[in-house]
Every structure is written in C-alpha cells, then in structure tokens.
Tab-separated table of C-alpha atoms and ligand atoms in Angstrom:
chain	number	residue	atom	x	y	z
A	1	MET	CA	242.619	87.483	65.752
A	2	SER	CA	243.200	90.860	67.399
A	3	ALA	CA	246.480	92.568	66.509
A	4	ARG	CA	246.317	94.688	69.656
A	5	ILE	CA	249.598	94.931	71.535
A	6	PRO	CA	249.186	95.482	75.288
A	7	VAL	CA	251.987	98.016	75.651
A	8	LEU	CA	250.477	100.166	72.853
A	9	ASP	CA	246.797	99.591	73.535
A	10	GLY	CA	245.090	102.893	74.446
A	11	ARG	CA	248.403	104.815	74.512
A	12	HIS	CA	248.753	108.252	72.934
A	13	VAL	CA	251.445	108.331	70.269
A	14	LEU	CA	252.410	111.488	68.394
A	15	LEU	CA	253.770	110.452	65.002
A	16	GLY	CA	255.845	113.244	63.463
A	17	VAL	CA	256.422	112.924	59.737
A	18	SER	CA	258.990	115.078	57.965
A	19	GLY	CA	259.656	115.665	54.282
A	20	SER	CA	261.548	112.608	53.137
A	21	ILE	CA	260.517	110.523	50.162
A	22	ALA	CA	260.136	107.731	52.754
A	23	ALA	CA	257.117	109.598	54.221
A	24	PHE	CA	254.858	107.065	52.488
A	25	LYS	CA	256.153	104.402	54.893
A	26	ALA	CA	254.778	106.476	57.776
A	27	VAL	CA	251.272	105.647	56.528
A	28	ALA	CA	251.976	101.940	57.010
A	29	LEU	CA	253.454	102.725	60.410
A	30	ALA	CA	250.380	104.765	61.436
A	31	SER	CA	248.244	101.815	60.364
A	32	LYS	CA	250.274	99.303	62.413
A	33	LEU	CA	250.231	101.538	65.483
A	34	THR	CA	246.472	102.051	65.166
A	35	GLN	CA	245.812	98.322	64.706
A	36	ALA	CA	247.903	97.699	67.825
A	37	GLY	CA	245.452	99.923	69.730
A	38	ALA	CA	247.457	103.177	69.909
A	39	LEU	CA	245.730	106.555	69.581
A	40	VAL	CA	247.865	108.117	66.888
A	41	ASP	CA	248.035	111.877	66.349
A	42	VAL	CA	249.978	112.765	63.233
A	43	ALA	CA	251.979	115.967	62.777
A	44	LEU	CA	253.239	116.686	59.276
A	45	THR	CA	256.023	119.159	58.561
A	46	ARG	CA	255.529	121.450	55.574
A	47	GLY	CA	257.850	119.226	53.536
A	48	ALA	CA	255.894	116.102	54.433
A	49	ALA	CA	252.593	117.797	53.548
A	50	GLU	CA	254.017	118.383	50.035
A	51	LEU	CA	254.638	114.657	49.659
A	52	ILE	CA	251.645	113.093	51.316
A	53	ARG	CA	248.108	114.277	52.003
A	54	PRO	CA	246.825	114.528	55.598
A	55	LEU	CA	243.777	112.523	54.514
A	56	SER	CA	245.973	109.440	53.967
A	57	PHE	CA	246.700	109.403	57.687
A	58	GLN	CA	243.277	110.564	58.828
A	59	ALA	CA	241.558	107.710	57.000
A	60	ILE	CA	243.709	105.254	58.967
A	61	THR	CA	243.975	106.833	62.414
A	62	HIS	CA	240.463	108.384	62.499
A	63	ARG	CA	242.042	111.271	64.370
A	64	PRO	CA	243.030	114.806	63.387
A	65	VAL	CA	246.238	115.392	61.463
A	66	TYR	CA	248.201	118.561	62.260
A	67	SER	CA	250.388	120.418	59.855
A	68	ASP	CA	249.994	124.120	60.554
A	69	PRO	CA	251.184	125.659	63.831
A	70	PHE	CA	248.328	128.128	63.887
A	71	GLU	CA	245.567	125.630	63.239
A	72	LEU	CA	243.719	124.884	66.479
A	73	PRO	CA	242.298	121.442	67.130
A	74	GLU	CA	238.525	121.066	67.363
A	75	ASP	CA	238.363	121.585	71.113
A	76	SER	CA	239.959	125.033	70.607
A	77	GLU	CA	242.751	124.423	73.089
A	78	ILE	CA	246.250	125.466	72.128
A	79	GLY	CA	247.086	122.588	69.818
A	80	HIS	CA	250.771	121.985	70.291
A	81	VAL	CA	250.450	122.038	74.054
A	82	THR	CA	247.479	119.656	74.071
A	83	VAL	CA	248.876	117.185	71.577
A	84	GLY	CA	252.452	117.314	72.911
A	85	ARG	CA	251.389	116.984	76.536
A	86	ARG	CA	249.037	114.098	76.040
A	87	ALA	CA	251.558	112.104	73.986
A	88	GLU	CA	253.077	109.149	75.874
A	89	LEU	CA	255.542	108.622	73.037
A	90	VAL	CA	256.735	110.948	70.282
A	91	LEU	CA	257.952	109.068	67.233
A	92	VAL	CA	259.488	111.060	64.396
A	93	ALA	CA	259.597	108.873	61.276
A	94	PRO	CA	260.975	109.698	58.830
A	95	ALA	CA	263.237	112.318	60.406
A	96	THR	CA	265.126	114.358	57.796
A	97	ALA	CA	268.507	115.985	58.463
A	98	HIS	CA	266.661	119.319	58.656
A	99	THR	CA	264.115	118.144	61.216
A	100	ILE	CA	266.833	116.395	63.262
A	101	ALA	CA	268.724	119.711	63.333
A	102	ARG	CA	265.596	121.599	64.434
A	103	LEU	CA	264.934	119.070	67.201
A	104	ALA	CA	268.549	119.137	68.361
A	105	LEU	CA	268.565	122.940	68.506
A	106	GLY	CA	265.156	123.172	70.161
A	107	LEU	CA	263.597	125.246	67.381
A	108	ALA	CA	259.834	125.631	67.523
A	109	ASP	CA	258.903	126.765	64.037
A	110	ASP	CA	256.081	124.355	63.211
A	111	PHE	CA	253.499	122.149	64.877
A	112	LEU	CA	255.797	119.123	65.221
A	113	THR	CA	258.835	120.844	66.728
A	114	THR	CA	256.652	122.949	69.013
A	115	SER	CA	254.794	119.826	70.201
A	116	VAL	CA	258.087	118.078	70.925
A	117	LEU	CA	259.129	120.957	73.163
A	118	ALA	CA	255.778	120.843	74.960
A	119	SER	CA	256.060	117.101	75.519
A	120	THR	CA	257.689	115.182	78.359
A	121	ALA	CA	257.249	111.832	76.564
A	122	PRO	CA	260.158	109.686	75.358
A	123	LEU	CA	261.364	110.680	71.903
A	124	LEU	CA	262.044	108.070	69.237
A	125	ILE	CA	263.716	109.256	66.043
A	126	ALA	CA	263.997	107.297	62.799
A	127	PRO	CA	266.313	109.163	60.408
A	128	ALA	CA	265.990	108.912	56.618
A	129	MET	CA	268.210	110.749	54.202
A	130	ASP	CA	270.415	110.384	51.165
A	131	ALA	CA	273.727	108.507	51.130
A	132	GLY	CA	276.529	110.500	52.724
A	133	MET	CA	274.186	112.898	54.527
A	134	TYR	CA	273.600	110.546	57.443
A	135	ASP	CA	277.325	110.175	58.081
A	136	HIS	CA	277.931	113.928	57.882
A	137	PRO	CA	279.480	115.204	61.143
A	138	THR	CA	276.712	117.791	61.580
A	139	VAL	CA	273.962	115.188	61.442
A	140	GLN	CA	275.895	112.900	63.777
A	141	GLU	CA	276.516	115.791	66.200
A	142	HIS	CA	272.807	116.595	66.278
A	143	LEU	CA	271.932	112.948	66.855
A	144	ALA	CA	274.526	112.699	69.638
A	145	ARG	CA	272.974	115.745	71.274
A	146	LEU	CA	269.493	114.219	71.058
A	147	ARG	CA	270.778	110.888	72.407
A	148	ALA	CA	272.399	112.664	75.336
A	149	ARG	CA	268.970	114.095	76.145
A	150	GLY	CA	267.503	110.588	76.200
A	151	ALA	CA	266.154	110.254	72.655
A	152	VAL	CA	266.326	106.802	71.095
A	153	ILE	CA	267.565	106.699	67.497
A	154	VAL	CA	266.482	103.828	65.247
A	155	GLU	CA	269.403	103.541	62.873
A	156	PRO	CA	268.592	103.723	59.164
A	157	ALA	CA	269.380	100.698	57.021
A	158	SER	CA	271.842	100.550	54.126
A	159	GLY	CA	270.668	99.924	50.608
A	160	HIS	CA	269.244	101.517	47.489
A	161	LEU	CA	268.082	105.102	48.047
A	162	ALA	CA	265.558	107.234	46.134
A	163	SER	CA	268.397	109.272	44.597
A	164	GLY	CA	269.714	106.112	42.937
A	165	LEU	CA	272.706	106.028	45.254
A	166	GLU	CA	273.557	103.126	47.539
A	167	GLY	CA	274.352	103.765	51.167
A	168	ARG	CA	273.140	104.227	54.726
A	169	GLY	CA	269.988	106.295	55.018
A	170	ARG	CA	266.954	104.099	54.312
A	171	LEU	CA	264.182	104.577	56.857
A	172	ALA	CA	263.855	101.517	59.122
A	173	GLU	CA	260.893	99.356	58.105
A	174	PRO	CA	257.497	100.033	59.761
A	175	GLU	CA	257.664	96.599	61.503
A	176	VAL	CA	260.962	97.588	63.150
A	177	LEU	CA	259.591	101.009	64.143
A	178	LEU	CA	256.547	99.365	65.705
A	179	GLU	CA	258.875	97.117	67.727
A	180	ALA	CA	260.955	100.126	68.758
A	181	ALA	CA	257.805	101.946	69.916
A	182	CYS	CA	256.890	98.908	72.057
A	183	ALA	CA	260.390	98.689	73.515
A	184	VAL	CA	260.507	102.380	74.453
A	185	LEU	CA	256.974	102.512	75.876
A	186	GLY	CA	257.598	99.282	77.800
A	187	ARG	CA	260.721	100.501	79.581
A	188	THR	CA	258.882	101.171	82.845
A	189	GLY	CA	256.860	97.933	82.779
A	190	ASP	CA	256.536	95.415	85.606
A	191	LEU	CA	259.661	93.514	84.476
A	192	ALA	CA	261.914	96.606	84.533
A	193	GLY	CA	265.159	95.674	86.265
A	194	TRP	CA	264.849	91.998	85.286
A	195	SER	CA	267.264	90.212	83.053
A	196	LEU	CA	265.764	87.236	81.220
A	197	LEU	CA	267.443	84.537	79.170
A	198	VAL	CA	265.112	82.940	76.624
A	199	THR	CA	265.767	80.167	74.118
A	200	ALA	CA	263.778	79.558	70.936
A	201	GLY	CA	263.636	77.402	67.846
A	202	GLY	CA	264.969	73.960	67.095
A	203	THR	CA	268.605	73.012	66.916
A	204	GLN	CA	270.094	71.438	63.776
A	205	GLU	CA	272.604	68.613	64.094
A	206	PRO	CA	274.692	68.256	60.933
A	207	LEU	CA	274.918	64.992	59.095
A	208	ASP	CA	276.968	66.383	56.217
A	209	PRO	CA	277.402	69.892	54.720
A	210	VAL	CA	273.788	69.952	53.428
A	211	ARG	CA	271.770	67.674	55.719
A	212	PHE	CA	270.904	67.802	59.372
A	213	VAL	CA	268.769	66.164	62.046
A	214	GLY	CA	266.263	68.753	63.232
A	215	ASN	CA	262.670	69.399	64.231
A	216	ARG	CA	259.711	71.580	63.288
A	217	SER	CA	260.136	74.326	65.867
A	218	SER	CA	259.657	77.716	64.200
A	219	GLY	CA	260.874	79.802	67.132
A	220	LYS	CA	257.479	81.550	67.467
A	221	MET	CA	256.945	80.583	71.125
A	222	GLY	CA	260.386	81.700	72.317
A	223	PHE	CA	260.335	84.888	70.223
A	224	ALA	CA	256.892	85.754	71.644
A	225	ILE	CA	258.251	85.419	75.192
A	226	ALA	CA	261.282	87.581	74.379
A	227	GLN	CA	259.108	90.214	72.699
A	228	ARG	CA	256.594	90.441	75.530
A	229	ALA	CA	259.324	90.472	78.197
A	230	ARG	CA	260.976	93.387	76.370
A	231	ASP	CA	257.616	95.196	76.159
A	232	ARG	CA	257.337	94.844	79.935
A	233	GLY	CA	260.725	96.410	80.568
A	234	ALA	CA	263.012	93.372	80.928
A	235	GLN	CA	266.523	93.187	79.498
A	236	VAL	CA	266.242	90.148	77.257
A	237	THR	CA	268.828	87.877	75.675
A	238	LEU	CA	267.345	85.495	73.131
A	239	ILE	CA	269.357	82.452	72.079
A	240	SER	CA	267.752	81.055	68.967
A	241	GLY	CA	268.340	78.029	66.810
A	242	PRO	CA	267.892	78.529	63.051
A	243	SER	CA	264.587	80.355	62.535
A	244	ALA	CA	263.098	82.428	59.731
A	245	LEU	CA	261.981	85.042	62.269
A	246	PRO	CA	263.897	88.328	62.106
A	247	ASP	CA	265.963	89.705	64.998
A	248	LEU	CA	263.833	91.449	67.604
A	249	TYR	CA	264.462	95.155	68.151
A	250	GLY	CA	265.731	95.859	71.651
A	251	VAL	CA	266.550	92.204	72.362
A	252	ARG	CA	270.103	90.896	72.483
A	253	MET	CA	270.138	88.145	69.870
A	254	ILE	CA	272.462	85.145	69.857
A	255	ARG	CA	271.958	82.836	66.868
A	256	VAL	CA	273.219	79.269	67.200
A	257	THR	CA	272.828	76.094	65.170
A	258	THR	CA	273.520	73.019	67.274
A	259	ALA	CA	272.508	71.878	70.771
A	260	ARG	CA	276.110	72.077	71.894
A	261	GLU	CA	276.346	75.709	70.727
A	262	MET	CA	273.092	76.475	72.535
A	263	TYR	CA	274.437	74.848	75.677
A	264	GLN	CA	277.636	76.948	75.532
A	265	ALA	CA	275.612	80.123	75.032
A	266	VAL	CA	273.154	79.370	77.865
A	267	ALA	CA	275.983	78.481	80.277
A	268	ALA	CA	277.809	81.714	79.377
A	269	GLU	CA	274.739	83.978	79.696
A	270	LEU	CA	273.020	82.462	82.731
A	271	PRO	CA	275.211	84.119	85.398
A	272	ALA	CA	273.996	87.532	84.155
A	273	SER	CA	270.309	86.510	84.183
A	274	ASP	CA	267.484	86.315	86.717
A	275	ALA	CA	265.437	83.691	84.882
A	276	LEU	CA	265.919	81.077	82.165
A	277	LEU	CA	262.988	80.205	79.901
A	278	MET	CA	263.830	77.254	77.640
A	279	ALA	CA	261.230	77.270	74.871
A	280	ALA	CA	263.734	75.810	72.390
A	281	ALA	CA	263.229	72.308	71.038
A	282	VAL	CA	266.763	71.059	71.590
A	283	ALA	CA	267.778	67.923	69.716
A	284	ASP	CA	268.387	65.176	72.261
A	285	PHE	CA	270.729	63.359	69.836
A	286	ARG	CA	273.203	64.254	67.104
A	287	PRO	CA	274.931	62.163	64.452
A	288	GLU	CA	278.152	60.863	65.957
A	289	HIS	CA	280.118	62.059	62.920
A	290	ALA	CA	279.260	64.861	60.515
A	291	ALA	CA	280.666	63.944	57.092
A	292	GLU	CA	282.937	66.605	55.576
A	293	GLN	CA	281.587	65.994	52.088
A	294	LYS	CA	278.014	65.399	50.956
A	295	ILE	CA	277.095	61.755	51.544
A	296	LYS	CA	276.480	60.016	48.197
A	297	LYS	CA	273.905	57.300	47.737
A	298	SER	CA	275.471	53.947	46.953
A	299	GLY	CA	272.401	51.744	46.809
A	300	ALA	CA	273.332	50.258	50.188
A	301	GLU	CA	271.695	51.073	53.523
A	302	LEU	CA	273.007	54.078	55.396
A	303	VAL	CA	273.209	53.615	59.156
A	304	ILE	CA	273.623	56.773	61.203
A	305	ARG	CA	274.729	56.429	64.778
A	306	LEU	CA	273.269	59.067	67.085
A	307	VAL	CA	274.902	60.106	70.346
A	308	PRO	CA	273.252	62.110	73.151
A	309	ASN	CA	273.532	65.895	73.280
A	310	PRO	CA	273.998	67.695	76.573
A	311	ASP	CA	270.695	68.252	78.357
A	312	ILE	CA	270.969	72.016	78.768
A	313	LEU	CA	268.487	72.351	81.615
A	314	ARG	CA	270.073	69.502	83.555
A	315	GLU	CA	273.649	70.624	82.938
A	316	THR	CA	272.956	74.189	84.061
A	317	ARG	CA	271.199	73.254	87.319
A	318	GLY	CA	274.119	74.452	89.453
A	319	ILE	CA	274.706	77.795	87.678
A	320	ASP	CA	273.665	80.803	89.715
A	321	GLY	CA	272.186	83.901	88.127
A	322	ARG	CA	272.455	87.565	89.141
A	323	ARG	CA	270.308	87.109	92.233
A	324	GLY	CA	271.296	83.581	93.208
A	325	ARG	CA	269.402	80.629	91.778
A	326	PRO	CA	267.566	81.796	88.636
A	327	ILE	CA	263.887	81.037	88.067
A	328	ARG	CA	263.999	78.033	85.716
A	329	VAL	CA	261.223	77.408	83.219
A	330	GLY	CA	261.155	74.383	80.957
A	331	PHE	CA	258.760	73.443	78.187
A	332	ALA	CA	257.480	69.961	77.475
A	333	ALA	CA	256.274	69.024	74.015
A	334	GLU	CA	254.420	65.767	74.518
A	335	SER	CA	252.334	63.515	72.315
A	336	GLN	CA	251.211	61.237	75.183
A	337	ASP	CA	250.932	61.243	79.002
A	338	LEU	CA	251.262	65.042	79.024
A	339	ILE	CA	250.959	65.594	82.753
A	340	ALA	CA	252.985	62.589	83.970
A	341	ASN	CA	255.838	63.255	81.528
A	342	SER	CA	255.866	66.972	82.297
A	343	ARG	CA	255.850	66.405	86.047
A	344	ALA	CA	258.838	64.081	85.637
A	345	LYS	CA	260.682	66.908	83.795
A	346	LEU	CA	259.787	69.418	86.529
A	347	GLU	CA	261.640	67.247	89.045
A	348	ALA	CA	264.453	65.788	86.932
A	349	LYS	CA	265.480	69.177	85.484
A	350	ASP	CA	265.028	71.090	88.763
A	351	LEU	CA	262.460	73.499	87.309
A	352	ASP	CA	260.157	76.048	88.926
A	353	LEU	CA	257.641	75.837	86.118
A	354	VAL	CA	256.927	73.564	83.173
A	355	VAL	CA	254.868	74.748	80.218
A	356	ALA	CA	253.410	71.521	78.897
A	357	ASN	CA	252.062	71.556	75.361
A	358	ASP	CA	250.038	68.690	74.012
A	359	ILE	CA	251.315	68.630	70.447
A	360	THR	CA	248.474	66.366	69.300
A	361	GLN	CA	245.947	69.217	69.796
A	362	PRO	CA	245.039	71.303	66.729
A	363	GLY	CA	246.621	74.786	66.767
A	364	SER	CA	249.020	73.781	69.529
A	365	GLY	CA	252.778	73.281	69.759
A	366	PHE	CA	255.091	73.491	66.749
A	367	GLU	CA	254.747	76.170	64.033
A	368	ALA	CA	251.260	77.400	64.987
A	369	ASP	CA	250.582	80.999	66.094
A	370	THR	CA	248.573	79.602	69.001
A	371	ASN	CA	249.288	77.144	71.773
A	372	ARG	CA	247.314	75.207	74.353
A	373	ALA	CA	249.377	74.762	77.482
A	374	THR	CA	249.142	73.394	80.993
A	375	LEU	CA	251.378	75.055	83.557
A	376	LEU	CA	252.896	72.801	86.209
A	377	SER	CA	254.750	73.919	89.298
A	378	CYS	CA	255.224	72.502	92.760
A	379	ASP	CA	252.026	74.405	93.666
A	380	GLY	CA	249.910	72.423	91.219
A	381	LEU	CA	248.545	72.527	87.758
A	382	GLU	CA	246.808	75.179	85.655
A	383	GLU	CA	245.131	74.267	82.392
A	384	LEU	CA	244.979	77.166	79.920
A	385	PRO	CA	242.726	77.521	76.872
A	386	LEU	CA	244.029	77.790	73.302
A	387	LEU	CA	245.781	81.183	73.243
A	388	PRO	CA	247.857	83.202	70.784
A	389	LYS	CA	251.511	82.522	71.651
A	390	THR	CA	251.954	86.219	72.517
A	391	VAL	CA	249.149	86.020	75.089
A	392	LEU	CA	250.490	82.739	76.506
A	393	ALA	CA	253.888	84.453	76.757
A	394	ASP	CA	252.377	87.112	79.019
A	395	VAL	CA	250.750	84.454	81.225
A	396	ILE	CA	254.093	82.639	81.572
A	397	LEU	CA	255.846	85.920	82.422
A	398	ASP	CA	253.166	86.690	85.049
A	399	ARG	CA	253.919	83.329	86.678
A	400	VAL	CA	257.681	83.937	86.539
A	401	LEU	CA	257.196	87.282	88.270
A	402	ALA	CA	254.939	85.708	90.911
A	403	LEU	CA	257.524	82.964	91.566
A	404	ALA	CA	260.299	85.546	91.900
A	405	ARG	CA	258.231	87.673	94.291
A	406	ALA	CA	257.298	84.640	96.364
A	407	ARG	CA	260.980	83.812	96.680
A	408	GLN	CA	261.829	87.351	97.796
A	409	ARG	CA	259.287	87.167	100.662
B	501	PMT	O1	258.969	77.113	68.069
B	501	PMT	P1	257.490	76.887	67.875
B	501	PMT	O2	257.162	76.414	66.464
B	501	PMT	O3	256.687	78.075	68.303
B	501	PMT	O4	257.059	75.673	68.811
B	501	PMT	C1	257.059	75.835	70.195
B	501	PMT	C2	257.517	74.560	70.913
B	501	PMT	C3	256.494	73.466	70.703
B	501	PMT	C4	258.873	74.103	70.398
B	501	PMT	C5	257.637	74.935	72.426
B	501	PMT	O5	256.394	75.346	72.903
B	501	PMT	C6	258.136	73.755	73.252
B	501	PMT	O6	257.388	72.930	73.726
B	501	PMT	N1	259.475	73.681	73.440
B	501	PMT	C7	260.151	72.533	74.095
B	501	PMT	C8	260.187	71.375	73.167
B	501	PMT	C9	261.016	70.258	73.716
B	501	PMT	O7	262.123	70.108	73.300
B	501	PMT	O8	260.512	69.589	74.693
B	501	PMT	P2	261.305	68.390	75.451
B	501	PMT	O9	260.219	67.744	76.189
B	501	PMT	O10	262.102	67.584	74.489
B	501	PMT	O11	262.330	69.106	76.418
B	501	PMT	C10	261.962	69.532	77.723
B	501	PMT	C11	262.735	70.785	78.105
B	501	PMT	O12	264.130	70.486	78.184
B	501	PMT	C12	262.590	71.922	77.135
B	501	PMT	O13	262.494	73.126	77.866
B	501	PMT	C13	263.884	71.875	76.324
B	501	PMT	O14	264.276	73.174	75.895
B	501	PMT	C14	264.876	71.323	77.354
B	501	PMT	N2	265.946	70.525	76.753
B	501	PMT	C15	265.674	69.482	75.923
B	501	PMT	C16	266.692	68.744	75.390
B	501	PMT	C17	268.030	69.053	75.735
B	501	PMT	N3	269.037	68.371	75.232
B	501	PMT	N4	268.272	70.084	76.552
B	501	PMT	C18	267.251	70.795	77.100
B	501	PMT	O15	267.499	71.717	77.885
C-alpha cells in the first residue's frame, strides 16, 4: 500500500540538519518525508556533517545534499537562492541552540541559514539540546523571536539525553515531525477556516474496576478523518474513546472512556464546530451498576443488567454550531440489511450523511486499515470500493465540503 500523503506528495521540503547527536533521527525523517512523496533537499551544517555523512541522506532522498555555502548545485545556479526559493516548507530538525540563535538573528554564514533567508516558505523548527540549555532564557528569547515571525516550534520531549542527564531537550520523534510537516503545509488547504468535531474509538462501560463492556473499535477511522481534515487546513477537535493510537499533532485531543463522557464532550464542543463526524462506536448500553471492588466468582450465575446510554447523535440534534446547524455525519456498522438500517439512521438521527460499513466484508469496519463504505444522503447512495481509511477519510471530507457549499448557495 502506498505511504504517499497527499499534502506532502510532490512538495519541495528543505530539511535542515544541525549538529546535535540527534542528527541520526533526521535520516529516518528524510526517509518518511520521501516515502510520503515529498522532494527532500537536505542542508547539513558543518556540525551535522561531522556527525553524519551526506551519503546517508542522498541514498534515501535521491537528491543532492548541501553542506558548503560555496558549493553550487549541478545546474550551476546560485544554490542557496534556488534551494531556498523552491522550498514550500523549511524544516530544521534537529535545531541546536547555536542554529536557533543564527536563525533568530538572521545570520547567513552557511548553506542552511542562507537558504532560510532566501526562502518565503513556512519555517518549522524542532529543537534538540542538552538538559537545562533548552530552558535557558537566551534560547527561549530566540525561539520567541522566531515564533513572532511565524515559525512553528515542535517542542522537544523530556527524557534521557545523550549526556546522561534527564530533562527537556530530546528531539521530537520523526513520526511527530512528519505530522507537523503535514499540519503546517496543510494550513491553506480547502478546509481552512472550518472547525470540525470528530469522534473515534469505542467507549468502555465499567463493570468493576478491571472489567468493562466494550467493542473492537481501534479508533483508526476517526483518527484518519481528524488527520486528513488537519492536513486540509481545518481546526480539528478529536474526542476519542480508549485507543492505542497516539495523540495527533495539531489536533485538539479529548480522551474519554464512557459513552456518557463522550456525550458531555460532544455537547460542550459542538457549538464551536461547523460539522460533527461521529466515527466512534458508542456503547448503546452500560451496566446499571459498576461494582466498586472486583467482582469475585462464586460459582453462581452472574446477571448483569444493562441500561441504555444516551444516543449522542439523537441528543445533540438541536445543538447549533458556529454557522447554525452543523453538518452531521453518522457511521453505521452493520452486519445485515446495510442499506435499510443505515437509511433508518439517516432519518432517525437527523443526519446529512451516513457512512455505512458492512462489517461482514473482509478488510472492512473494525480494526482494519481499510474500509468498504456506502455513503447515503438524501441525494442517494454511493458505493465505494475497498479503500485505505485515510483515503476514505478524504472522500468523506469532500462530501462534507460539498454539503456545506450546497447549503451556502
Ligand atoms: O475504529 P475502527 O477500528 O477504525 O473501526 C471503525 C468503525 C467500524 C468503528 C467505524 O467505521 C464505524 O462504523 N463507527 C460507528 C459504529 C457504530 O457504533 O455504529 P452504530 O450503527 O451503532 O451507530 C450509528 C451512529 O450513531 C454512529 O455514528 C455512532 O457514533 C452513533 N451513536 C451510536 C450509539 C450512541 N449511543 N450514540 C451515538 O451517537
């Protein structure tokens, strides 16, 4: 399956690498960006070139690697101007305290800093340095200056550092930096100005402190929608039931456990949203009582009484969003009578669109990376082939946008 990411596909990214011991992680980042379809030019500072050979990057990006300000690229144009000007995103990772200072002061003493000055692209900076250095007022002043000029800083993580010390300064992981690149490049996408509320994952309804009633939803479908909406410029709030998936960069995350918590969160967030996309598999019932202590087996039968949970889509029918009635998208996970059951949900839950997944189909529905869906609206029915959930997410978002535009007419 292709790992290409639409917002990165065919885009010119200048990856600046400075002399931190974390420079090795930039190789993994270059690889991820390249696999996503980006055209990655790498600029190494002198410090970085001491730590890692240009060939490591070249073998991955299949493009020239720049490290000397006086070295002209093959086409003999002035290198820093060409590379800086064609970049659609400049990503400096790792950024040392020294390179951050040079960028903040506008110095142009090597290929990277000169290219940054020649570039009009958004600047993404991922600092990496030893414990204590990151919190130093000088570093923070330089970062504040860069932020004020529009740069986006991906905060370093806390943990064990190369020096043996513990503290804040670990370069963000390549997966996070890839997400940040998508978020920054996507800012001007077709969903810019939209505020979307997405739900994901299954809810868990406690039976006792260790057991719950739940379902197999992994959260993949809802997370894919949130991710793609962010990459297309939307402000996204993702309300997720328990899921092993990590928080998404650039998405406001609200983690909940039960259906009632999800209901409270949706009701609170909806007034600030333009659309609600309910991909979560919400438990329809919960145990009437959750035992305070672990239930012990006694040899006798255990009867658990289940009571209904609020139906979130139904209960929020009357809540207006930022621009009046929000676009409302429900999902239907069905094992029989897919179309009839989904059409009933379209009407009963007052929805604009239902994404119906036939969970009996291989590679479809719960846990899989793919899904086969039929889209139902009052305009009719559209059967889609088996698609990666990320691609299906884009199709759903296209329909949401079309519905919103039709309403504005
Ligand atoms: O998370 P994954 O592993 O990627 O799996 C994705 C998925 C199969 C969970 C997803 O594609 C999906 O179909 N989600 C909805 C599953 C579901 O709960 O369907 P339903 O037919 O029970 O509910 C219909 C709609 O009402 C859903 O939008 C649901 O979020 C909503 N609902 C349900 C119950 C409830 N109490 N309140 C609700 O709002």
